[in-house]
Amino acid sequence: MDVVDPATGETVETYEEDDAADVEDALDRAEAAFDSWRERPRREREELLVSAAEILRDRKSEYAELMTREMGKPIEQAEGEIEKCAWVCEHYAEFASAYLEDEYHPSPPGSEVKTSYEPLGPVLAVMPWNFPFWQVFRFAAPNLVAGNVGLLKHASNVPGCALAIEEVLRDAGFPEDAFQTLLIPSDLVEDAIDDDRVKATTLTGSGPAGSAVASASGKRIKKSVLELGGSDPFVVLDDADLETTIEEGVWARNQNSGQSCIAAKRFVVHDDVYDEFVSGLVEGAEALTVGDPTDRDTEVGPQASADLMAELHDQVERSVEAGATLETGGEPLDRDGAFYPPTVLTDVPDDAPAARDELFGPVAAVFRVDDEEEAIERANDTRFGLGGSVWTTDRERGERLAHEIDAGCVYVNRVVASDPRVPFGGVGISGFGRELSEAGIKEFVNRKTVWVQ
């Protein structure tokens, strides 16, 4: 696996791929590790998560630089990602026992009936490159503390991050085989899922990848959780606080260089404030600093690869050809690296890629609506259903409309974000199942009824 720095186009590291024999050995070791790991007291497992959080913070600069080198994340955002990983470890260290406590049920006199939450075994996680530490830790922290063991197939452009995560957990005191990285190509994933030793699967990534993993898992009747793409609506009502809404909207579209499933992608704006909002959005996009991701002044770094940037640019060009108006951006920057500027499209036709597909980069599509009914209709005019947001000074109005948006999570006057304290996941082609909070830790457990007479 060659690691290409997307800011320079240079190959900076090469890793040897694992083969089928390596996978077989890893599965043997995972199965053996599970037999002992599941018996460790939960309090001990929680303490190891605390140690992992401490290591993450101690090595924050090192791991942030690794992230930036492999997939181009601006360095301050990379450091923030490491902090968030430490947070999810600490969250489950504090709350896992409460989340997994036995639940007692009404029963006849002299009997005791309860639900116990017991681990399943080795879980295969197929993870993406855009948040290369966070996506993995939001899987690893709850599942390891629940007593499962993990097998990670990470994206092929971030092998260093994958191995670093394994290092964190090993150095924190987790058993060596409780969490293993498999540097394998995608064509070996289905064989791993097909193996009896793998008890469940989870994937964060594209729709086609999710469909493949879900199909392979379903064929073997194995539990799976999918968090797939999104085309989140950012609904701006006529009574929104425009100064704040514009500022948050610029960030919501361009954070992580626009490469986020829950980034705001379709801006649905009431006619009364449309012109002012578009003007502010364009001004804000043009003010962002695009450049070297190792520079702390950089707000938007490169796209993760030249191929991904080319795909994004093709979507923009086809949207403009279909009739969209290019307000700013829209052309790769004339410099080394995969740099694409923050871009704003208006007058987007319904059949244009910017309206129908997920644009995984710093491109905002803006739609004008006459009233809140049309806003909800436009917000729901998508196959996706990951997240969304509503912006209004009337909190009750915002909450009412939040219930009308078809998505796994809707935020009122706040940018959509994943948070260890609340469930995260989508509906429609954005996936199924939930991560984080109590819901997430209970996805890969046996909810066992125990009746004692």
Coordinates of C-alpha atoms in Angstrom, one line a residue:
M1 CA 0.0 0.0 0.0
D2 CA 1.5 3.3 -1.1
V3 CA 0.7 6.4 0.9
V4 CA 0.5 9.5 -1.3
D5 CA 0.5 12.9 0.4
P6 CA -2.5 14.6 -1.2
A7 CA -0.9 18.0 -0.6
T8 CA 2.1 17.2 -2.7
G9 CA 1.3 14.2 -4.8
E10 CA 4.4 12.5 -3.5
T11 CA 4.6 8.9 -2.2
V12 CA 5.7 9.2 1.4
E13 CA 5.5 5.6 2.7
T14 CA 4.8 2.1 1.5
Y15 CA 3.3 -0.7 3.6
E16 CA 3.2 -4.4 2.8
E17 CA -0.3 -5.8 2.4
D18 CA -1.6 -8.7 4.3
D19 CA -2.7 -11.8 2.4
A20 CA -5.3 -14.5 2.9
A21 CA -2.9 -16.4 5.2
D22 CA -2.5 -13.4 7.4
V23 CA -6.3 -13.0 7.7
E24 CA -6.6 -16.6 8.7
D25 CA -4.0 -16.2 11.4
A26 CA -5.6 -13.0 12.6
L27 CA -9.0 -14.7 12.9
D28 CA -7.5 -17.6 14.9
R29 CA -5.9 -15.1 17.3
A30 CA -9.1 -13.0 17.6
E31 CA -11.2 -16.1 18.4
A32 CA -8.7 -17.1 21.1
A33 CA -8.5 -13.6 22.5
F34 CA -12.2 -13.3 22.8
D35 CA -12.4 -16.4 25.0
S36 CA -10.4 -14.7 27.7
W37 CA -11.2 -11.0 27.0
R38 CA -15.0 -11.6 27.6
E39 CA -14.2 -12.9 31.1
R40 CA -12.2 -9.8 32.1
P41 CA -14.2 -7.7 34.6
R42 CA -15.9 -4.7 32.9
R43 CA -14.3 -2.3 35.3
E44 CA -10.8 -3.4 34.1
R45 CA -11.9 -2.9 30.5
E46 CA -13.1 0.6 31.4
E47 CA -9.8 1.4 33.0
L48 CA -7.9 0.4 29.9
L49 CA -10.1 2.9 27.9
V50 CA -8.9 5.6 30.3
S51 CA -5.3 4.6 29.5
A52 CA -6.1 4.8 25.8
A53 CA -7.4 8.3 26.2
E54 CA -4.3 9.4 28.0
I55 CA -2.0 7.9 25.3
L56 CA -4.0 9.7 22.6
R57 CA -3.6 13.0 24.3
D58 CA 0.1 12.4 25.0
R59 CA 0.7 11.6 21.3
K60 CA -1.8 14.1 19.8
S61 CA 0.8 15.9 17.7
E62 CA 2.3 12.7 16.4
Y63 CA -1.0 11.2 15.3
A64 CA -2.4 14.5 14.0
E65 CA 0.7 14.8 11.7
L66 CA 0.2 11.3 10.6
M67 CA -3.4 12.0 9.6
T68 CA -2.4 15.2 7.8
R69 CA 0.3 13.4 5.9
E70 CA -1.9 10.5 4.8
M71 CA -5.2 12.1 3.9
G72 CA -4.6 15.9 4.1
K73 CA -6.6 17.0 7.1
P74 CA -5.7 20.5 8.3
I75 CA -3.5 20.0 11.3
E76 CA -5.6 21.8 13.9
Q77 CA -8.7 19.8 12.8
A78 CA -6.6 16.6 13.0
E79 CA -5.6 17.5 16.6
G80 CA -9.3 18.1 17.3
E81 CA -10.1 14.6 16.0
I82 CA -7.6 13.0 18.4
E83 CA -9.2 14.9 21.3
K84 CA -12.6 13.6 20.2
C85 CA -11.2 10.0 20.2
A86 CA -10.0 10.5 23.8
W87 CA -13.4 11.8 24.7
V88 CA -15.2 8.7 23.3
C89 CA -12.9 6.5 25.3
E90 CA -13.5 8.4 28.5
H91 CA -17.3 8.4 27.8
Y92 CA -17.5 4.6 27.6
A93 CA -15.1 4.3 30.5
E94 CA -17.5 6.2 32.6
F95 CA -20.9 4.9 31.3
A96 CA -20.4 1.4 29.9
S97 CA -21.3 -0.3 33.1
A98 CA -24.5 1.7 33.4
Y99 CA -25.4 1.1 29.7
L100 CA -24.9 -2.7 30.1
E101 CA -26.4 -3.2 33.5
D102 CA -28.8 -6.1 33.7
E103 CA -32.4 -5.1 33.3
Y104 CA -35.0 -6.8 35.5
H105 CA -38.6 -7.6 34.3
P106 CA -41.9 -8.4 36.1
S107 CA -42.1 -12.1 36.8
P108 CA -44.1 -14.6 39.0
P109 CA -43.4 -14.7 42.7
G110 CA -40.3 -16.7 43.5
S111 CA -38.7 -16.1 40.1
E112 CA -36.2 -13.6 38.7
V113 CA -36.2 -12.5 35.1
K114 CA -33.6 -10.2 33.5
T115 CA -31.9 -9.2 30.3
S116 CA -28.2 -9.5 30.3
Y117 CA -26.0 -7.9 27.6
E118 CA -23.2 -10.3 26.6
P119 CA -20.6 -9.8 23.9
L120 CA -20.8 -11.6 20.5
G121 CA -17.2 -12.2 19.6
P122 CA -14.9 -10.9 16.8
V123 CA -16.4 -7.9 15.0
L124 CA -15.1 -6.8 11.6
A125 CA -15.0 -3.0 11.1
V126 CA -14.5 -1.6 7.5
M127 CA -13.7 2.1 8.0
P128 CA -13.1 5.1 5.8
W129 CA -10.3 7.6 5.4
N130 CA -12.0 10.9 6.0
F131 CA -11.9 10.7 9.8
P132 CA -9.3 8.0 10.1
F133 CA -9.0 7.9 13.9
W134 CA -12.5 9.0 15.0
Q135 CA -14.5 6.5 12.9
V136 CA -12.4 3.7 14.3
F137 CA -12.5 4.7 17.9
R138 CA -16.3 5.3 17.9
F139 CA -16.5 1.6 17.0
A140 CA -13.6 0.3 19.1
A141 CA -14.3 2.0 22.4
P142 CA -17.9 0.6 23.0
N143 CA -17.2 -2.8 21.5
L144 CA -14.0 -3.5 23.4
V145 CA -15.5 -2.4 26.7
A146 CA -18.5 -4.6 26.0
G147 CA -16.2 -7.6 25.7
N148 CA -16.0 -8.0 21.9
V149 CA -12.7 -8.1 20.0
G150 CA -12.1 -6.0 16.9
L151 CA -10.7 -6.6 13.4
L152 CA -10.1 -3.4 11.4
K153 CA -10.0 -3.2 7.7
H154 CA -9.2 0.5 7.1
A155 CA -9.1 2.5 3.9
S156 CA -6.0 1.7 1.8
N157 CA -4.8 5.3 1.9
V158 CA -4.4 5.5 5.7
P159 CA -2.5 2.3 6.7
G160 CA -0.3 4.3 9.1
C161 CA -3.4 5.5 11.0
A162 CA -4.7 2.0 11.2
L163 CA -1.5 0.7 12.7
A164 CA -1.2 3.7 15.0
I165 CA -4.7 2.9 16.4
E166 CA -3.6 -0.7 17.1
E167 CA -0.5 0.7 18.8
V168 CA -2.6 3.0 21.1
L169 CA -4.8 0.1 22.3
R170 CA -1.8 -2.3 22.8
D171 CA 0.2 0.3 24.7
A172 CA -2.9 1.1 26.8
G173 CA -2.8 -2.5 28.0
F174 CA -5.4 -4.2 25.9
P175 CA -4.5 -7.8 25.0
E176 CA -2.4 -7.9 21.8
D177 CA -5.1 -9.8 19.8
A178 CA -8.1 -7.9 21.2
F179 CA -7.8 -5.4 18.3
Q180 CA -6.0 -6.2 15.1
T181 CA -5.4 -4.3 11.9
L182 CA -5.7 -6.1 8.6
L183 CA -3.9 -4.3 5.8
I184 CA -6.0 -6.1 3.1
P185 CA -7.5 -5.2 -0.2
S186 CA -11.2 -5.0 -0.5
D187 CA -11.5 -8.3 -2.4
L188 CA -10.5 -10.2 0.8
V189 CA -13.3 -8.6 2.9
E190 CA -16.1 -10.9 1.8
D191 CA -14.0 -13.9 2.6
A192 CA -13.5 -12.6 6.1
I193 CA -17.2 -11.9 6.6
D194 CA -18.0 -15.4 5.3
D195 CA -15.8 -16.9 8.1
D196 CA -17.6 -18.4 11.1
R197 CA -15.2 -16.7 13.5
V198 CA -16.5 -13.2 12.5
K199 CA -19.7 -12.7 14.4
A200 CA -20.8 -9.2 13.1
T201 CA -19.8 -6.4 10.8
T202 CA -19.9 -2.7 10.7
L203 CA -19.0 -0.3 7.9
T204 CA -18.7 3.5 7.5
G205 CA -18.3 4.4 3.9
S206 CA -19.9 4.6 0.5
G207 CA -23.3 3.1 -0.6
P208 CA -21.8 0.5 -2.9
A209 CA -19.4 -0.7 -0.2
G210 CA -22.2 -0.8 2.4
S211 CA -24.4 -2.8 0.1
A212 CA -21.6 -5.3 -0.5
V213 CA -20.9 -5.7 3.3
A214 CA -24.6 -5.9 4.2
S215 CA -25.2 -8.5 1.5
A216 CA -22.4 -10.7 2.5
S217 CA -23.4 -10.3 6.2
G218 CA -27.0 -11.0 5.5
K219 CA -26.2 -14.1 3.5
R220 CA -24.5 -15.5 6.6
I221 CA -27.2 -14.1 8.9
K222 CA -24.8 -11.8 10.8
K223 CA -25.6 -8.6 12.4
S224 CA -24.4 -5.5 10.6
V225 CA -24.4 -1.7 11.2
L226 CA -23.9 0.7 8.3
E227 CA -23.2 4.4 8.3
L228 CA -23.2 5.5 4.7
G229 CA -23.3 8.7 2.7
G230 CA -25.4 11.8 3.2
S231 CA -26.7 14.9 1.4
D232 CA -27.8 16.8 4.5
P233 CA -30.2 19.7 4.1
F234 CA -29.3 23.0 5.9
V235 CA -32.7 24.7 6.1
V236 CA -32.7 28.4 6.6
L237 CA -36.0 29.9 7.5
D238 CA -37.2 33.5 7.1
D239 CA -36.6 34.3 10.8
A240 CA -33.1 32.9 11.1
D241 CA -30.3 34.9 12.7
L242 CA -28.5 35.3 9.4
E243 CA -25.1 36.4 10.8
T244 CA -24.8 33.3 12.9
T245 CA -26.4 31.0 10.3
I246 CA -24.1 32.1 7.5
E247 CA -21.0 31.7 9.7
E248 CA -22.1 28.2 10.8
G249 CA -23.2 27.3 7.2
V250 CA -19.7 28.1 5.8
W251 CA -18.2 25.8 8.4
A252 CA -20.8 23.1 8.0
R253 CA -20.0 22.7 4.3
N254 CA -16.2 23.1 4.4
Q255 CA -15.1 21.4 7.6
N256 CA -12.7 18.5 7.0
S257 CA -12.2 20.1 3.5
G258 CA -15.8 19.3 2.8
Q259 CA -15.2 15.5 3.1
S260 CA -17.8 14.6 5.7
C261 CA -20.9 12.4 5.4
I262 CA -22.7 14.9 7.7
A263 CA -21.5 18.1 6.1
A264 CA -24.3 20.4 5.1
K265 CA -24.6 19.8 1.3
R266 CA -27.9 21.2 0.2
F267 CA -28.8 24.7 1.5
V268 CA -32.5 25.2 1.5
V269 CA -33.2 28.9 1.9
H270 CA -36.4 30.9 2.3
D271 CA -36.9 33.5 -0.4
D272 CA -37.1 36.4 2.1
V273 CA -33.5 35.9 3.2
Y274 CA -32.1 34.1 0.1
D275 CA -30.1 36.9 -1.5
E276 CA -28.5 37.9 1.8
F277 CA -27.7 34.4 2.7
V278 CA -26.1 33.5 -0.7
S279 CA -24.1 36.7 -0.6
G280 CA -22.8 35.8 2.9
L281 CA -22.1 32.2 2.0
V282 CA -20.1 33.2 -1.1
E283 CA -18.2 35.8 0.9
G284 CA -17.5 33.3 3.7
A285 CA -16.3 30.6 1.3
E286 CA -14.0 33.0 -0.5
A287 CA -12.5 34.1 2.8
L288 CA -11.4 30.6 3.8
T289 CA -7.7 29.9 3.7
V290 CA -6.9 27.0 1.3
G291 CA -3.4 25.6 1.5
D292 CA -0.8 23.5 3.2
P293 CA -2.6 21.3 5.8
T294 CA 0.5 21.5 8.1
D295 CA 0.1 25.3 8.3
R296 CA -2.1 26.2 11.3
D297 CA -3.7 29.1 9.3
T298 CA -5.1 26.6 6.8
E299 CA -8.8 26.0 7.0
V300 CA -9.3 23.9 3.9
G301 CA -6.7 21.4 2.9
P302 CA -6.4 19.2 -0.2
Q303 CA -8.9 16.5 -1.2
A304 CA -7.7 13.1 -0.1
S305 CA -6.6 12.1 -3.5
A306 CA -6.3 13.4 -7.1
D307 CA -8.9 10.8 -8.2
L308 CA -11.4 12.0 -5.6
M309 CA -10.9 15.6 -6.6
A310 CA -11.4 14.7 -10.3
E311 CA -14.7 13.0 -9.4
L312 CA -15.9 16.0 -7.5
H313 CA -15.0 18.4 -10.3
D314 CA -16.8 16.2 -12.8
Q315 CA -19.9 16.5 -10.6
V316 CA -19.6 20.3 -10.5
E317 CA -19.1 20.6 -14.2
R318 CA -22.1 18.4 -15.0
S319 CA -24.2 20.4 -12.6
V320 CA -23.2 23.6 -14.4
E321 CA -23.9 22.0 -17.8
A322 CA -27.3 21.1 -16.5
G323 CA -28.1 24.7 -15.6
A324 CA -26.6 25.5 -12.2
T325 CA -25.0 28.9 -11.7
L326 CA -21.4 28.9 -10.4
E327 CA -21.2 31.7 -7.8
T328 CA -17.6 31.0 -6.7
G329 CA -14.9 28.3 -7.0
G330 CA -15.5 25.5 -9.4
E331 CA -11.9 24.9 -10.7
P332 CA -9.0 22.9 -9.2
L333 CA -6.3 25.2 -7.9
D334 CA -3.3 25.6 -10.2
R335 CA -0.7 24.2 -7.8
D336 CA 0.7 20.9 -6.7
G337 CA -1.6 18.6 -4.8
A338 CA -5.3 17.8 -4.9
F339 CA -6.6 21.3 -3.9
Y340 CA -10.2 22.2 -4.7
P341 CA -11.6 25.6 -3.6
P342 CA -14.8 26.2 -1.6
T343 CA -17.5 26.3 -4.2
V344 CA -21.1 27.6 -4.3
L345 CA -23.7 26.6 -6.8
T346 CA -27.2 28.2 -7.1
D347 CA -30.2 27.6 -9.5
V348 CA -29.4 23.9 -9.3
P349 CA -31.8 21.8 -11.5
D350 CA -33.4 18.8 -9.8
D351 CA -31.6 16.3 -12.1
A352 CA -28.1 17.8 -11.6
P353 CA -25.5 15.8 -9.6
A354 CA -25.4 18.6 -7.0
A355 CA -29.1 18.0 -6.3
R356 CA -29.3 14.2 -6.6
D357 CA -25.9 12.8 -5.5
E358 CA -23.5 13.2 -2.6
L359 CA -20.7 15.8 -3.4
F360 CA -17.9 14.7 -1.1
G361 CA -15.9 18.0 -1.1
P362 CA -16.3 21.7 -0.4
V363 CA -19.2 22.3 -2.8
A364 CA -22.5 23.9 -1.5
A365 CA -25.7 23.7 -3.5
V366 CA -28.3 26.4 -2.7
F367 CA -32.0 26.1 -3.3
R368 CA -34.6 28.9 -3.0
V369 CA -38.0 28.1 -1.4
D370 CA -41.1 30.2 -0.8
D371 CA -42.3 28.8 2.6
E372 CA -41.6 26.2 5.2
E373 CA -43.7 23.6 3.5
E374 CA -41.6 23.8 0.4
A375 CA -38.5 23.8 2.5
I376 CA -39.5 20.5 4.1
E377 CA -40.4 19.1 0.7
R378 CA -37.0 20.1 -0.7
A379 CA -35.2 18.8 2.3
N380 CA -36.8 15.4 1.9
D381 CA -36.3 15.3 -1.9
T382 CA -33.3 12.9 -1.6
R383 CA -32.5 9.2 -1.3
F384 CA -30.2 10.0 1.7
G385 CA -31.3 10.3 5.3
L386 CA -28.2 10.9 7.5
G387 CA -28.6 14.3 9.1
G388 CA -30.0 17.8 8.7
S389 CA -30.4 21.1 10.4
V390 CA -33.0 23.8 10.8
W391 CA -32.1 27.5 11.4
T392 CA -34.7 29.8 13.1
T393 CA -35.0 32.1 16.0
D394 CA -38.3 30.2 17.0
R395 CA -37.2 27.1 18.8
E396 CA -40.7 25.5 18.8
R397 CA -40.9 26.1 15.1
G398 CA -37.5 24.5 14.6
E399 CA -38.4 21.5 16.6
R400 CA -41.7 21.0 14.8
L401 CA -39.9 21.0 11.4
A402 CA -37.1 18.8 12.7
H403 CA -39.7 16.1 13.2
E404 CA -40.7 16.5 9.5
I405 CA -37.3 16.0 8.1
D406 CA -36.5 12.3 7.2
A407 CA -33.1 11.8 8.7
G408 CA -31.4 9.9 11.5
C409 CA -30.5 13.1 13.3
V410 CA -31.7 16.7 12.9
Y411 CA -30.2 19.7 14.8
V412 CA -31.9 23.0 15.4
N413 CA -29.6 26.0 15.3
R414 CA -26.5 23.8 15.5
V415 CA -24.3 22.1 12.9
V416 CA -24.8 18.4 12.7
A417 CA -22.1 16.5 14.6
S418 CA -21.6 13.0 16.1
D419 CA -21.3 13.0 19.9
P420 CA -20.5 10.1 22.2
R421 CA -23.6 11.0 24.3
V422 CA -26.2 10.6 21.6
P423 CA -27.1 7.9 19.0
F424 CA -25.8 8.5 15.5
G425 CA -26.9 6.9 12.3
G426 CA -29.2 7.3 9.3
V427 CA -32.2 6.0 7.4
G428 CA -32.8 5.3 3.7
I429 CA -29.6 4.7 1.7
S430 CA -27.7 6.4 4.5
G431 CA -27.6 3.1 6.4
F432 CA -29.1 1.4 9.4
G433 CA -28.2 0.7 13.0
R434 CA -26.8 3.2 15.5
E435 CA -23.4 4.1 16.9
L436 CA -22.4 5.9 20.1
S437 CA -24.3 6.3 23.4
E438 CA -26.2 3.4 24.9
A439 CA -27.7 2.5 21.6
G440 CA -24.3 2.1 20.0
I441 CA -22.8 -0.2 22.7
K442 CA -25.9 -2.5 22.5
E443 CA -25.7 -3.1 18.7
F444 CA -23.2 -6.0 19.0
V445 CA -24.3 -7.8 22.1
N446 CA -26.6 -10.7 22.8
R447 CA -29.6 -9.3 24.6
K448 CA -30.0 -12.5 26.6
T449 CA -33.1 -13.2 28.6
V450 CA -32.3 -15.1 31.8
W451 CA -35.2 -16.6 33.8
V452 CA -34.5 -18.2 37.2
Q453 CA -37.4 -20.0 38.8

